[in-house]
XYZ file of N, CA and C in Angstrom:
846
model
N 6.045 -20.944 33.619
C 5.893 -21.997 32.596
C 4.604 -21.755 31.680
N 3.427 -21.585 32.253
C 2.106 -21.855 31.844
C 1.992 -20.830 30.408
N 2.740 -19.487 30.734
C 2.319 -18.668 29.412
C 3.240 -19.417 28.249
N 4.497 -20.006 28.568
C 5.324 -20.454 27.355
C 4.443 -21.649 26.789
N 3.595 -22.486 27.527
C 2.886 -23.630 26.872
C 1.804 -22.920 26.038
N 1.465 -21.688 26.498
C 0.252 -21.137 25.660
C 0.918 -20.579 24.384
N 1.982 -19.850 24.150
C 2.653 -19.227 23.171
C 3.753 -19.976 22.551
N 3.975 -21.214 23.117
C 5.012 -21.980 22.468
C 4.792 -22.526 21.137
N 3.455 -22.926 20.889
C 3.281 -23.296 19.421
C 2.978 -22.534 18.175
N 2.515 -21.119 18.802
C 2.464 -20.002 17.841
C 3.814 -19.541 17.563
N 5.023 -19.547 18.368
C 6.124 -19.027 18.253
C 6.859 -20.265 17.373
N 6.569 -21.376 17.450
C 7.209 -22.466 16.588
C 6.656 -22.357 15.324
N 5.516 -21.948 15.036
C 4.662 -22.077 13.696
C 5.462 -20.766 13.024
N 5.205 -19.557 13.834
C 5.636 -18.475 13.209
C 7.185 -18.525 12.489
N 8.104 -19.079 13.436
C 9.517 -19.467 13.332
C 9.757 -20.320 12.028
N 9.118 -21.653 11.961
C 8.810 -22.361 10.863
C 8.402 -21.911 9.568
N 7.378 -20.657 9.523
C 6.976 -20.404 8.396
C 7.517 -18.726 8.016
N 8.101 -18.032 9.151
C 8.656 -16.744 8.717
C 10.146 -16.377 8.764
N 10.552 -17.181 9.976
C 11.929 -16.988 10.320
C 12.725 -17.747 9.635
N 12.689 -19.010 9.362
C 13.271 -19.785 8.827
C 13.541 -19.289 7.088
N 12.310 -19.274 6.339
C 12.431 -18.913 5.134
C 13.406 -17.329 4.935
N 12.682 -16.552 5.772
C 13.568 -15.148 5.802
C 15.298 -15.395 5.820
N 15.809 -16.286 6.810
C 17.134 -16.502 6.970
C 17.593 -17.501 5.589
N 16.996 -18.150 5.061
C 17.465 -19.108 3.913
C 17.114 -18.012 2.617
N 16.541 -17.136 2.419
C 16.407 -16.391 1.580
C 17.747 -15.114 1.562
N 17.921 -14.810 2.862
C 19.159 -14.192 3.080
C 20.510 -14.936 2.679
N 20.641 -16.158 3.018
C 21.664 -17.115 2.656
C 21.765 -17.183 1.046
N 20.518 -17.381 0.286
C 20.453 -17.280 -1.145
C 21.048 -16.185 -1.639
N 20.732 -14.692 -1.179
C 21.053 -13.589 -1.921
C 22.575 -13.439 -1.935
N 23.490 -14.247 -1.148
C 24.866 -14.286 -1.397
C 25.499 -15.256 -2.601
N 24.655 -15.722 -3.492
C 24.839 -16.762 -4.165
C 24.674 -16.296 -5.597
N 24.907 -16.813 -6.727
C 24.653 -16.506 -8.147
C 23.415 -17.076 -8.435
N 23.020 -17.172 -9.702
C 21.738 -17.383 -10.176
C 21.231 -18.842 -9.961
N 21.847 -19.481 -9.971
C 21.607 -21.020 -9.748
C 22.013 -21.432 -8.464
N 22.541 -20.415 -7.491
C 22.627 -20.745 -6.128
C 23.848 -21.768 -5.696
N 25.044 -21.763 -6.955
C 26.031 -22.650 -6.727
C 27.274 -21.882 -6.289
N 27.418 -20.642 -6.491
C 28.520 -19.898 -6.496
C 28.509 -18.793 -5.690
N 29.462 -18.524 -4.656
C 29.076 -17.542 -3.932
C 29.731 -16.246 -4.430
N 28.897 -15.188 -4.296
C 29.153 -14.031 -5.223
C 29.276 -12.767 -3.861
N 29.159 -13.082 -2.922
C 29.009 -12.147 -1.783
C 28.044 -10.987 -1.865
N 28.449 -9.503 -1.739
C 27.472 -8.523 -1.861
C 27.328 -8.348 -3.548
N 27.818 -8.788 -4.570
C 27.508 -8.508 -5.939
C 26.187 -8.354 -6.046
N 25.145 -9.170 -5.818
C 23.921 -9.077 -6.265
C 23.034 -7.622 -5.610
N 23.701 -7.212 -4.010
C 23.215 -6.030 -3.752
C 23.844 -4.868 -4.423
N 24.838 -4.964 -4.883
C 25.582 -3.860 -5.807
C 24.940 -3.590 -7.018
N 24.241 -5.064 -7.607
C 23.750 -4.942 -8.949
C 22.415 -3.891 -8.701
N 21.626 -4.463 -7.887
C 20.182 -3.795 -7.545
C 20.412 -2.074 -7.647
N 21.578 -1.339 -7.320
C 21.684 0.106 -7.346
C 22.234 0.515 -8.753
N 22.922 -0.523 -9.587
C 23.243 -0.343 -10.616
C 22.398 -0.680 -11.803
N 21.349 -1.204 -11.514
C 20.457 -1.754 -12.622
C 19.159 -0.427 -12.856
N 19.210 -0.152 -13.940
C 18.560 0.813 -14.485
C 16.910 0.648 -14.366
N 16.531 -0.874 -14.439
C 15.268 -1.274 -14.316
C 14.923 -1.215 -12.913
N 15.839 -1.644 -12.220
C 15.499 -1.550 -10.640
C 15.495 -0.156 -10.155
N 16.242 0.774 -10.495
C 16.175 2.480 -10.227
C 14.203 2.873 -10.585
N 13.884 2.346 -11.914
C 12.552 2.758 -12.217
C 11.626 2.023 -11.089
N 11.965 0.825 -10.753
C 11.083 0.250 -9.827
C 11.195 0.828 -8.401
N 12.137 1.298 -8.005
C 12.201 2.163 -6.618
C 11.735 3.371 -6.751
N 12.039 3.956 -7.890
C 11.245 5.231 -8.073
C 9.486 5.015 -7.730
N 9.269 4.174 -8.484
C 7.793 3.773 -8.737
C 7.103 3.627 -7.231
N 8.016 2.683 -6.444
C 7.580 2.224 -5.340
C 7.353 3.741 -4.013
N 8.425 4.496 -4.346
C 8.298 5.876 -3.674
C 6.986 6.815 -3.939
N 6.868 6.376 -5.391
C 5.438 7.162 -5.695
C 4.464 6.600 -4.848
N 4.013 5.405 -4.838
C 3.268 4.373 -4.062
C 3.298 5.092 -2.724
N 4.545 4.916 -2.069
C 4.580 5.307 -0.632
C 3.829 6.431 -0.385
N 4.615 7.559 -1.260
C 4.127 8.870 -0.854
C 2.804 9.357 -1.269
N 2.471 9.352 -2.655
C 1.415 9.562 -3.077
C 0.006 8.762 -2.411
N 0.200 7.539 -2.477
C -0.522 6.819 -2.174
C -1.013 6.707 -0.596
N -0.019 6.969 0.256
C -0.456 7.036 1.520
C -0.928 8.219 2.083
N -0.305 9.632 1.555
C -1.188 10.699 1.572
C -2.324 10.854 1.287
N -2.552 10.255 -0.079
C -4.282 10.123 -0.451
C -5.130 9.583 0.274
N -4.857 8.484 0.786
C -5.570 7.654 1.599
C -5.842 8.171 3.133
N -4.731 8.432 3.584
C -4.885 9.117 4.870
C -5.970 10.480 4.880
N -5.413 11.127 3.764
C -6.262 12.551 3.531
C -7.727 12.452 3.588
N -7.887 11.714 2.573
C -9.209 11.393 2.135
C -10.134 10.627 3.289
N -9.317 9.775 3.878
C -10.041 8.971 4.969
C -10.415 9.951 6.227
N -9.431 10.758 6.408
C -9.629 11.731 7.566
C -10.776 12.771 7.105
N -10.699 13.463 5.899
C -11.828 13.868 5.473
C -13.194 13.405 5.445
N -13.424 12.380 5.008
C -14.591 11.596 4.808
C -15.273 11.126 6.283
N -14.177 10.717 7.382
C -14.725 10.459 8.476
C -15.271 11.691 9.343
N -14.686 12.999 9.176
C -15.254 14.183 9.657
C -16.387 14.605 9.177
N -16.668 14.263 7.782
C -17.887 14.761 7.068
C -18.899 13.872 7.474
N -18.571 12.196 7.363
C -19.662 11.596 7.327
C -20.186 11.473 9.062
N -19.314 11.579 9.718
C -19.919 11.678 11.298
C -21.086 12.832 11.666
N -21.023 13.657 10.650
C -21.881 15.111 10.891
C -23.138 14.973 9.745
N -23.187 13.731 9.103
C -24.375 13.767 8.282
C -25.330 12.768 8.764
N -26.784 12.858 8.260
C -27.392 11.946 8.586
C -27.640 10.657 7.830
N -27.109 10.678 6.932
C -26.619 9.184 6.001
C -25.494 8.768 6.214
N -24.736 8.920 7.624
C -23.644 8.290 7.905
C -23.280 6.877 7.791
N -24.174 5.896 7.956
C -23.975 4.301 7.662
C -23.909 4.347 6.266
N -25.124 4.803 5.637
C -24.925 4.578 3.909
C -23.682 5.078 3.473
N -23.191 6.167 3.992
C -21.887 6.853 3.330
C -20.762 5.896 3.463
N -20.746 5.371 4.869
C -19.568 4.741 5.407
C -19.481 3.601 4.731
N -20.565 2.708 4.475
C -20.765 1.362 3.887
C -20.472 1.411 2.580
N -20.736 2.388 1.745
C -20.303 2.366 0.499
C -18.883 2.757 0.272
N -18.100 3.557 0.989
C -16.812 3.980 0.717
C -16.183 2.789 1.539
N -16.674 2.148 2.544
C -15.736 0.641 2.824
C -15.819 -0.291 2.369
N -16.899 -0.562 1.262
C -17.075 -1.704 0.577
C -15.971 -2.227 -0.383
N -15.160 -1.255 -1.101
C -13.955 -1.888 -1.692
C -13.230 -2.709 -0.839
N -12.825 -2.293 0.638
C -12.230 -3.308 1.352
C -12.488 -4.789 1.391
N -13.539 -4.966 1.020
C -14.034 -6.464 0.844
C -13.580 -7.211 -0.118
N -13.111 -6.448 -1.250
C -12.355 -7.047 -2.436
C -11.032 -7.148 -2.464
N -10.359 -8.295 -2.882
C -8.996 -8.515 -2.900
C -8.391 -7.454 -3.973
N -7.223 -7.242 -3.957
C -6.650 -6.602 -4.813
C -6.448 -6.998 -6.056
N -6.490 -8.572 -6.172
C -6.600 -9.075 -7.706
C -7.815 -8.782 -8.203
N -8.981 -8.640 -7.488
C -10.234 -8.426 -8.162
C -10.395 -7.077 -8.190
N -9.829 -6.176 -7.566
C -9.902 -4.671 -7.686
C -9.053 -4.561 -9.261
N -8.085 -5.129 -9.248
C -7.226 -4.854 -10.416
C -7.948 -5.478 -11.808
N -8.852 -6.449 -11.836
C -9.710 -7.059 -12.866
C -10.603 -5.919 -13.065
N -11.273 -5.432 -12.001
C -12.354 -4.193 -12.140
C -11.849 -3.225 -12.770
N -10.848 -2.652 -12.055
C -10.104 -1.404 -13.029
C -9.456 -1.593 -14.500
N -9.239 -2.710 -14.728
C -8.724 -3.197 -15.805
C -9.795 -2.801 -16.760
N -11.309 -3.050 -16.595
C -12.273 -3.148 -17.432
C -12.526 -1.178 -17.475
N -12.187 -0.380 -16.362
C -12.451 0.600 -16.285
C -11.523 1.437 -17.013
N -10.097 0.928 -17.259
C -9.169 1.604 -18.046
C -9.170 1.119 -19.553
N -9.831 0.140 -19.894
C -9.663 -0.798 -21.111
C -9.760 0.126 -21.963
N -8.734 -0.178 -23.224
C -8.693 0.828 -24.302
C -8.580 -0.066 -25.491
N -9.487 0.190 -26.587
C -9.277 -0.523 -28.109
C -9.205 0.397 -29.062
N -8.330 0.277 -29.831
C -8.687 1.287 -31.148
C -9.689 1.317 -31.714
N -10.094 2.483 -32.261
C -11.431 2.675 -33.162
C -12.187 3.434 -32.248
N -13.413 3.669 -32.779
C -14.417 4.799 -31.980
C -15.018 4.208 -30.981
N -15.405 2.723 -31.223
C -16.169 2.113 -29.705
C -15.343 1.812 -28.597
N -15.787 2.145 -27.626
C -14.840 1.960 -26.546
C -15.883 1.400 -25.398
N -15.327 -0.057 -24.905
C -16.077 -0.519 -23.754
C -15.531 -0.131 -22.326
N -14.314 0.398 -22.406
C -13.755 0.807 -20.998
C -14.638 2.013 -20.395
N -15.129 1.767 -19.335
C -15.643 2.957 -18.634
C -15.087 4.502 -18.958
N -14.010 4.561 -18.620
C -13.270 5.750 -18.353
C -13.433 6.359 -20.114
N -12.952 5.625 -21.067
C -12.764 5.893 -22.271
C -14.112 5.942 -22.836
N -15.070 5.410 -22.309
C -16.257 5.604 -22.843
C -16.921 6.848 -22.259
N -16.688 7.614 -21.324
C -17.151 8.650 -20.527
C -16.061 9.797 -21.526
N -14.853 9.429 -21.660
C -13.846 10.722 -22.163
C -14.678 11.061 -23.930
N -14.843 9.673 -24.542
C -15.429 10.025 -25.770
C -16.533 10.386 -25.992
N -17.725 10.099 -25.163
C -19.005 10.722 -24.903
C -18.677 12.119 -24.823
N -17.888 12.784 -24.189
C -17.539 13.988 -23.842
C -17.063 14.893 -25.059
N -16.683 14.121 -26.102
C -15.872 14.631 -27.077
C -14.256 14.595 -27.010
N -13.773 13.707 -25.910
C -12.417 13.689 -25.929
C -11.966 12.580 -26.956
N -10.652 12.241 -26.710
C -10.021 11.064 -27.476
C -9.784 10.101 -26.541
N -9.863 8.803 -26.907
C -9.631 7.722 -26.061
C -8.064 7.391 -25.575
N -7.833 6.993 -24.616
C -6.415 6.825 -24.131
C -6.082 5.333 -23.618
N -4.876 5.012 -23.842
C -4.348 3.834 -23.283
C -3.953 4.214 -22.085
N -4.669 4.310 -20.816
C -4.447 5.171 -19.548
C -3.423 4.191 -19.233
N -3.192 3.003 -18.978
C -1.915 2.164 -18.275
C -0.951 1.911 -19.260
N -0.635 2.425 -20.250
C 0.322 1.792 -20.875
C 1.225 2.889 -21.592
N 0.334 3.797 -22.485
C 0.922 4.805 -23.337
C 1.228 6.143 -22.483
N 0.437 6.358 -21.558
C 0.601 7.555 -20.703
C 1.700 7.583 -19.639
N 2.894 7.490 -19.953
C 3.809 7.322 -19.190
C 4.523 8.770 -18.645
N 5.099 9.065 -17.532
C 4.737 8.258 -16.412
C 3.404 8.337 -15.484
N 2.163 9.092 -15.961
C 1.100 9.059 -15.495
C 0.327 7.625 -15.138
N 0.687 6.698 -15.801
C 0.242 5.585 -16.014
C 0.350 5.096 -14.244
N 1.382 5.290 -13.561
C 1.610 5.044 -12.292
C 0.507 5.532 -11.291
N 0.127 6.814 -11.852
C -0.804 7.333 -11.091
C -2.238 6.964 -11.061
N -2.567 6.345 -12.153
C -3.730 5.541 -12.417
C -3.805 4.357 -11.704
N -2.698 3.491 -11.434
C -2.691 2.408 -10.850
C -2.779 2.880 -9.370
N -2.100 3.902 -8.637
C -2.243 4.450 -7.421
C -3.837 4.647 -7.066
N -4.560 4.937 -8.168
C -5.915 5.481 -7.533
C -6.495 4.293 -7.148
N -6.218 3.074 -7.416
C -7.108 1.777 -7.511
C -6.702 1.729 -5.848
N -5.371 2.034 -5.317
C -4.834 1.856 -3.953
C -5.822 2.757 -3.125
N -6.123 3.735 -3.559
C -6.525 4.948 -2.801
C -8.164 4.256 -2.657
N -8.929 3.971 -3.591
C -10.054 3.519 -3.891
C -10.195 2.287 -2.880
N -9.171 1.669 -2.510
C -9.311 0.438 -1.597
C -9.286 0.738 -0.259
N -8.125 1.670 0.110
C -7.693 1.850 1.434
C -8.390 2.998 2.057
N -9.077 3.898 1.204
C -9.618 5.204 1.969
C -10.680 4.500 2.711
N -11.288 3.659 2.656
C -12.234 3.261 3.543
C -11.728 2.372 4.672
N -10.697 2.227 4.430
C -9.999 1.533 5.839
C -9.615 2.287 6.994
N -8.813 3.550 6.320
C -8.391 5.087 7.004
C -9.673 5.273 7.702
N -10.669 5.558 6.919
C -12.068 6.410 7.277
C -12.526 5.697 8.507
N -12.730 4.203 8.464
C -13.590 3.713 9.669
C -12.513 3.916 10.810
N -10.938 3.639 10.735
C -10.114 3.889 11.900
C -10.422 5.332 12.381
N -10.263 6.198 11.745
C -10.139 7.715 12.135
C -11.705 8.086 12.528
N -12.832 7.246 12.078
C -14.308 7.785 12.554
C -14.167 7.318 13.905
N -13.727 6.013 14.239
C -13.733 5.592 15.714
C -12.936 6.282 16.997
N -11.623 6.929 16.205
C -11.006 7.938 16.891
C -11.709 9.203 17.068
N -12.074 9.605 16.204
C -12.890 10.974 16.563
C -13.985 10.966 17.469
N -14.866 9.858 17.441
C -15.856 9.608 18.183
C -15.387 9.384 19.745
N -14.081 9.256 19.916
C -13.406 9.040 21.185
C -13.050 10.556 21.615
N -12.938 11.492 20.928
C -12.843 13.064 21.765
C -14.023 13.267 22.387
N -13.432 13.774 23.736
C -14.572 14.136 24.627
C -15.835 15.447 24.226
N -16.758 15.005 24.248
C -17.673 16.057 23.820
C -17.581 17.413 24.464
N -17.030 16.887 25.719
C -17.130 18.485 26.547
C -15.997 19.420 26.155
N -14.918 18.617 25.709
C -13.606 19.396 25.178
C -14.211 20.299 24.035
N -15.060 19.749 23.232
C -15.230 20.467 21.831
C -16.429 21.385 22.038
N -17.301 21.311 22.929
C -18.350 22.331 23.452
C -17.539 23.377 24.125
N -16.877 23.193 25.071
C -15.860 24.251 25.600
C -15.083 25.006 24.637
N -14.981 24.486 23.591
C -14.025 25.173 22.413
C -15.168 26.420 21.603
N -16.249 25.509 21.513
C -17.397 26.087 20.806
C -17.970 27.633 21.520
N -18.057 27.021 22.697
C -18.473 28.554 23.687
C -17.571 29.342 23.650
N -16.096 29.249 23.672
C -15.365 30.208 23.585
C -14.891 30.844 22.281
N -15.607 30.379 21.328
C -15.730 31.262 20.048
C -14.852 30.348 19.000
N -14.312 29.354 19.195
C -13.710 28.559 18.198
C -14.363 28.172 17.174
N -14.043 28.271 15.881
C -14.656 27.540 14.637
C -14.447 26.234 14.483
N -15.326 25.543 13.428
C -14.812 24.297 13.641
C -13.735 23.907 13.022
N -13.225 24.657 11.814
C -11.677 24.694 11.154
C -10.769 24.419 12.427
N -11.048 25.536 13.329
C -10.000 25.742 14.423
C -10.080 24.550 15.375
N -11.425 23.897 15.593
C -11.545 22.770 16.593
C -10.720 21.461 15.893
N -11.022 21.688 14.504
C -10.415 20.361 13.829
C -9.036 20.135 14.093
N -8.018 21.526 13.653
C -6.630 21.426 13.676
C -6.239 21.584 14.947
N -6.639 22.123 16.039
C -6.352 22.367 17.139
C -6.552 21.563 18.512
N -7.813 20.744 18.232
C -8.396 19.951 18.969
C -8.369 18.377 18.778
N -8.832 18.418 17.620
C -9.172 16.894 16.877
C -7.968 16.155 16.614
N -7.412 16.906 15.701
C -5.812 16.234 15.045
C -5.083 16.039 16.148
N -4.672 16.483 17.215
C -3.727 16.547 18.149
C -4.133 15.177 19.159
N -5.543 15.264 19.078
C -5.987 14.101 20.078
C -5.861 12.847 19.218
N -6.232 12.748 18.078
C -6.053 11.572 17.359
C -4.549 11.221 16.625
N -3.843 12.386 16.890
C -2.335 12.098 16.238
C -1.976 10.810 16.224
N -1.987 9.879 17.431
C -1.276 8.568 17.490
C -2.019 7.588 16.328
N -3.380 7.747 16.326
C -4.296 6.939 15.264
C -3.730 7.272 13.915
N -3.434 8.340 13.875
C -3.026 8.911 12.234
C -1.765 8.259 12.171
N -0.953 8.412 12.963
C 0.405 7.827 12.746
C 0.384 6.325 12.379
N -0.576 5.516 13.180
C -0.591 4.275 13.146
C -1.289 3.818 11.492
N -2.217 4.603 11.354
C -2.967 4.164 10.050
C -1.832 4.630 8.907
N -1.174 5.568 9.248
C -0.353 6.041 7.862
C 0.775 5.094 7.711
N 1.288 4.539 9.043
C 2.351 3.531 9.085
C 1.994 2.311 8.429
N 0.719 1.583 8.586
C -0.021 0.464 8.102
C -0.037 0.572 6.494
N -0.442 1.879 6.132
C -0.895 2.099 4.539
C 0.594 2.122 3.853
N 1.893 2.526 4.529
C 3.114 2.602 4.090
C 3.270 1.229 3.731
N 3.110 0.268 5.057
C 3.650 -1.139 4.444
C 2.997 -1.681 3.212
N 1.507 -1.705 3.261
C 0.757 -1.914 2.030
C 1.422 -1.491 0.751
N 1.961 -0.194 0.849
C 2.316 0.293 -0.421
C 4.004 -0.106 -0.830
N 4.587 -0.482 0.275
C 5.918 -1.047 -0.163
C 5.878 -2.196 -0.482
N 4.631 -3.245 -0.246
C 4.441 -4.496 -0.449
C 3.791 -4.553 -1.960
N 3.394 -3.565 -2.591
C 2.398 -3.641 -3.604
C 2.670 -4.295 -4.681
N 2.095 -5.415 -5.061
C 2.064 -6.445 -6.025
C 1.048 -6.824 -7.065
N -0.117 -7.054 -6.401
C -1.157 -7.564 -6.989
C -1.734 -6.804 -8.109
N -1.953 -5.447 -7.944
C -2.625 -4.445 -8.976
C -1.612 -4.392 -9.812
N -0.681 -3.998 -9.623
C 0.560 -3.772 -10.868
C 0.617 -5.100 -11.538
N 0.758 -6.343 -10.958
C 0.966 -7.385 -11.853
C -0.456 -7.781 -12.715
N -1.450 -7.590 -12.103
C -2.924 -7.823 -13.065
C -2.887 -6.716 -13.900
N -2.805 -5.353 -13.847
C -2.983 -4.323 -14.571
C -2.041 -4.249 -15.689
N -0.701 -4.287 -15.709
C 0.318 -4.178 -16.563
C 1.225 -5.213 -16.659
N 1.397 -5.877 -15.646
C 2.415 -7.176 -15.418
C 3.754 -6.342 -15.133
N 3.634 -4.976 -14.999
C 4.921 -4.538 -14.406
C 5.602 -3.807 -15.744
N 4.975 -3.680 -16.633
C 5.445 -3.208 -17.968
C 5.007 -1.712 -18.175
N 5.704 -1.038 -19.165
C 5.029 0.322 -19.460
C 5.576 1.333 -18.445
N 6.741 0.983 -17.710
C 7.297 2.018 -16.724
C 6.665 1.918 -15.465
N 6.040 0.863 -15.022
C 5.214 0.717 -13.938
C 5.791 -0.494 -12.706
N 6.865 -0.710 -13.123
C 7.619 -1.941 -12.462
C 7.836 -1.239 -10.737
N 7.550 -2.566 -9.986
C 7.875 -2.008 -8.415
C 8.898 -3.371 -8.024
N 9.068 -2.993 -7.034
C 10.075 -3.959 -6.386
C 9.799 -5.312 -6.180
N 8.215 -5.413 -5.678
C 7.694 -7.046 -5.672
C 7.585 -7.646 -6.970
N 7.037 -6.965 -8.166
C 7.063 -7.234 -9.388
C 8.274 -7.842 -10.019
N 9.420 -7.100 -9.744
C 10.507 -7.461 -10.190
C 11.396 -8.742 -9.544
N 10.802 -8.645 -8.206
C 11.263 -9.902 -7.422
C 10.881 -10.971 -7.881
N 9.469 -11.164 -8.498
C 8.321 -11.940 -8.719
C 9.524 -12.694 -10.020
N 9.527 -11.335 -11.006
C 10.198 -11.884 -12.253
C 11.209 -12.496 -12.394
N 12.338 -11.970 -11.508
C 13.729 -12.492 -11.527
C 13.607 -13.971 -10.898
N 12.634 -14.099 -9.760
C 12.735 -15.359 -8.734
C 12.306 -16.473 -9.785
N 10.879 -16.199 -10.098
C 9.910 -17.201 -10.750
C 9.977 -17.419 -12.147
N 10.265 -16.498 -13.150
C 10.428 -16.510 -14.256
C 11.673 -16.680 -15.013
N 12.612 -15.749 -14.191
C 14.065 -16.141 -15.080
C 14.980 -17.029 -14.273
N 14.332 -17.566 -13.069
C 14.844 -18.294 -12.412
C 16.207 -17.929 -11.858
N 16.604 -16.735 -11.598
C 17.675 -15.999 -10.997
C 17.464 -16.010 -9.596
N 17.753 -16.990 -8.757
C 17.373 -17.214 -7.327
C 18.432 -16.248 -6.630
N 19.725 -16.005 -6.993
C 20.530 -14.899 -6.029
C 19.670 -13.662 -6.083
N 19.696 -13.072 -7.270
C 19.008 -11.847 -7.390
C 17.763 -11.614 -6.998
N 17.021 -12.464 -7.220
C 15.686 -12.457 -6.521
C 15.650 -12.501 -4.901
N 16.213 -13.294 -4.447
C 16.360 -13.426 -3.024
C 16.684 -11.838 -2.352
N 17.746 -11.329 -3.332
C 18.227 -10.075 -2.646
C 17.124 -8.988 -2.969
N 16.183 -8.884 -3.830
C 15.128 -8.170 -3.993
C 14.353 -8.240 -2.921
N 14.027 -9.532 -2.435
C 13.203 -9.805 -1.480
C 13.781 -9.554 -0.076
N 15.034 -9.635 0.309
C 15.922 -9.086 1.406
C 15.795 -7.571 1.517
N 15.960 -6.708 0.221
C 15.996 -5.312 0.203
C 14.409 -4.778 0.650
N 13.505 -5.500 0.045
C 11.779 -4.878 0.331
C 11.676 -5.393 2.069
N 12.432 -6.615 2.445
C 11.824 -6.895 3.978
C 12.794 -5.792 4.795
N 13.843 -5.317 4.467
C 14.794 -4.299 5.155
C 14.125 -2.833 5.110
N 13.321 -2.560 3.794
C 12.486 -1.431 3.530
C 11.349 -1.259 4.647
N 10.863 -2.436 4.687
C 9.349 -2.729 5.558
C 9.710 -2.678 7.100
N 11.037 -3.213 7.541
C 11.153 -3.261 9.036
C 11.219 -2.151 9.767
N 11.551 -0.957 9.470
C 11.671 0.102 10.042
C 10.193 0.499 10.688
N 9.419 0.556 9.274
C 8.079 1.110 9.565
C 7.256 -0.097 10.640
N 7.588 -0.878 10.480
C 6.868 -1.871 11.519
C 7.217 -1.721 12.872
N 8.568 -1.384 13.038
C 9.191 -1.104 14.159
C 8.576 -0.089 14.802
N 8.629 0.985 13.986
C 7.966 2.135 14.616
C 6.339 2.182 14.734
N 5.551 1.516 14.072
C 4.213 1.014 14.418
C 4.072 0.331 15.899
N 4.890 -0.595 16.139
C 4.767 -1.423 17.196
C 5.432 -0.467 18.622
N 6.091 0.336 18.226
C 6.486 1.310 19.282
C 5.318 2.121 19.649
N 4.520 2.542 18.725
C 3.643 3.404 18.789
C 2.376 2.746 19.584
N 1.994 1.513 19.264
C 1.317 0.736 19.781
C 1.470 0.313 21.373
N 2.867 0.415 21.532
C 3.360 -0.198 23.185
C 3.080 1.375 23.933
N 3.358 2.622 23.164
C 3.221 3.796 24.056
C 1.428 3.832 24.206
N 0.870 3.234 23.473
C -0.833 3.473 23.834
C -0.982 2.261 24.763
N -0.308 1.480 25.229
C -0.589 0.565 26.120
C -1.202 -0.847 25.518
N -0.648 -1.074 24.088
C -1.421 -2.321 23.296
C -0.899 -3.606 23.900
N 0.573 -3.320 24.208
C 1.243 -4.737 24.653
C 2.410 -4.342 25.697
């Protein structure tokens, strides 16, 4: 009885704030724009026939694949290199610093980096560098399609690489020194040690970090909304949901998008929970 007294308030709060809104959103997804007429699965069918939604789904896959791969790869590489440097604390602090910034603030910062204005004088950092080197200024986030999505994904990499680096660094420090020394005595090189010993030892951590960043990328909204508003072929599912539900007042279609996003995130979350359970997390 005592455990239920402790967890009861938390369960009730989560049910009120998460479960009930999710059930209501599912209910609204079966109705029309004004939530007055039952339309069944028509909204779900419309998602997979809408050309704009096809673009949003494609962009989300780009964020998931490229963003996650780059964050995990760079985070692991920096963790290995920084742990062997005498400037480890300074390097890690600088790389982790973007994690202290919200996605909205990061979007504002990078908007000035990518800023473009017609004419010879450029105040955007990237265009100023390009023109100083003799190149031509570009509207990086609007005119260069579909490359503009890659420029937006770069912001995610800038922010989340520090998160991956810190987790990987902690995991790498947990690799027993005697195993590493034994491998070096046997003549194994550092590259072989990395792939044959370190990677298998921290494989569970790699999976956890990967799935966590995948959830971030599936729900990505702030950066795209601040930088482009979802225009110029940069639409993602979350921005399309916001546009349909709050701007166009199409409650049925907007709720359907929210449910589709929830369904996409749930398998990743369940997989993450299974990995934590295997490690004895709960």
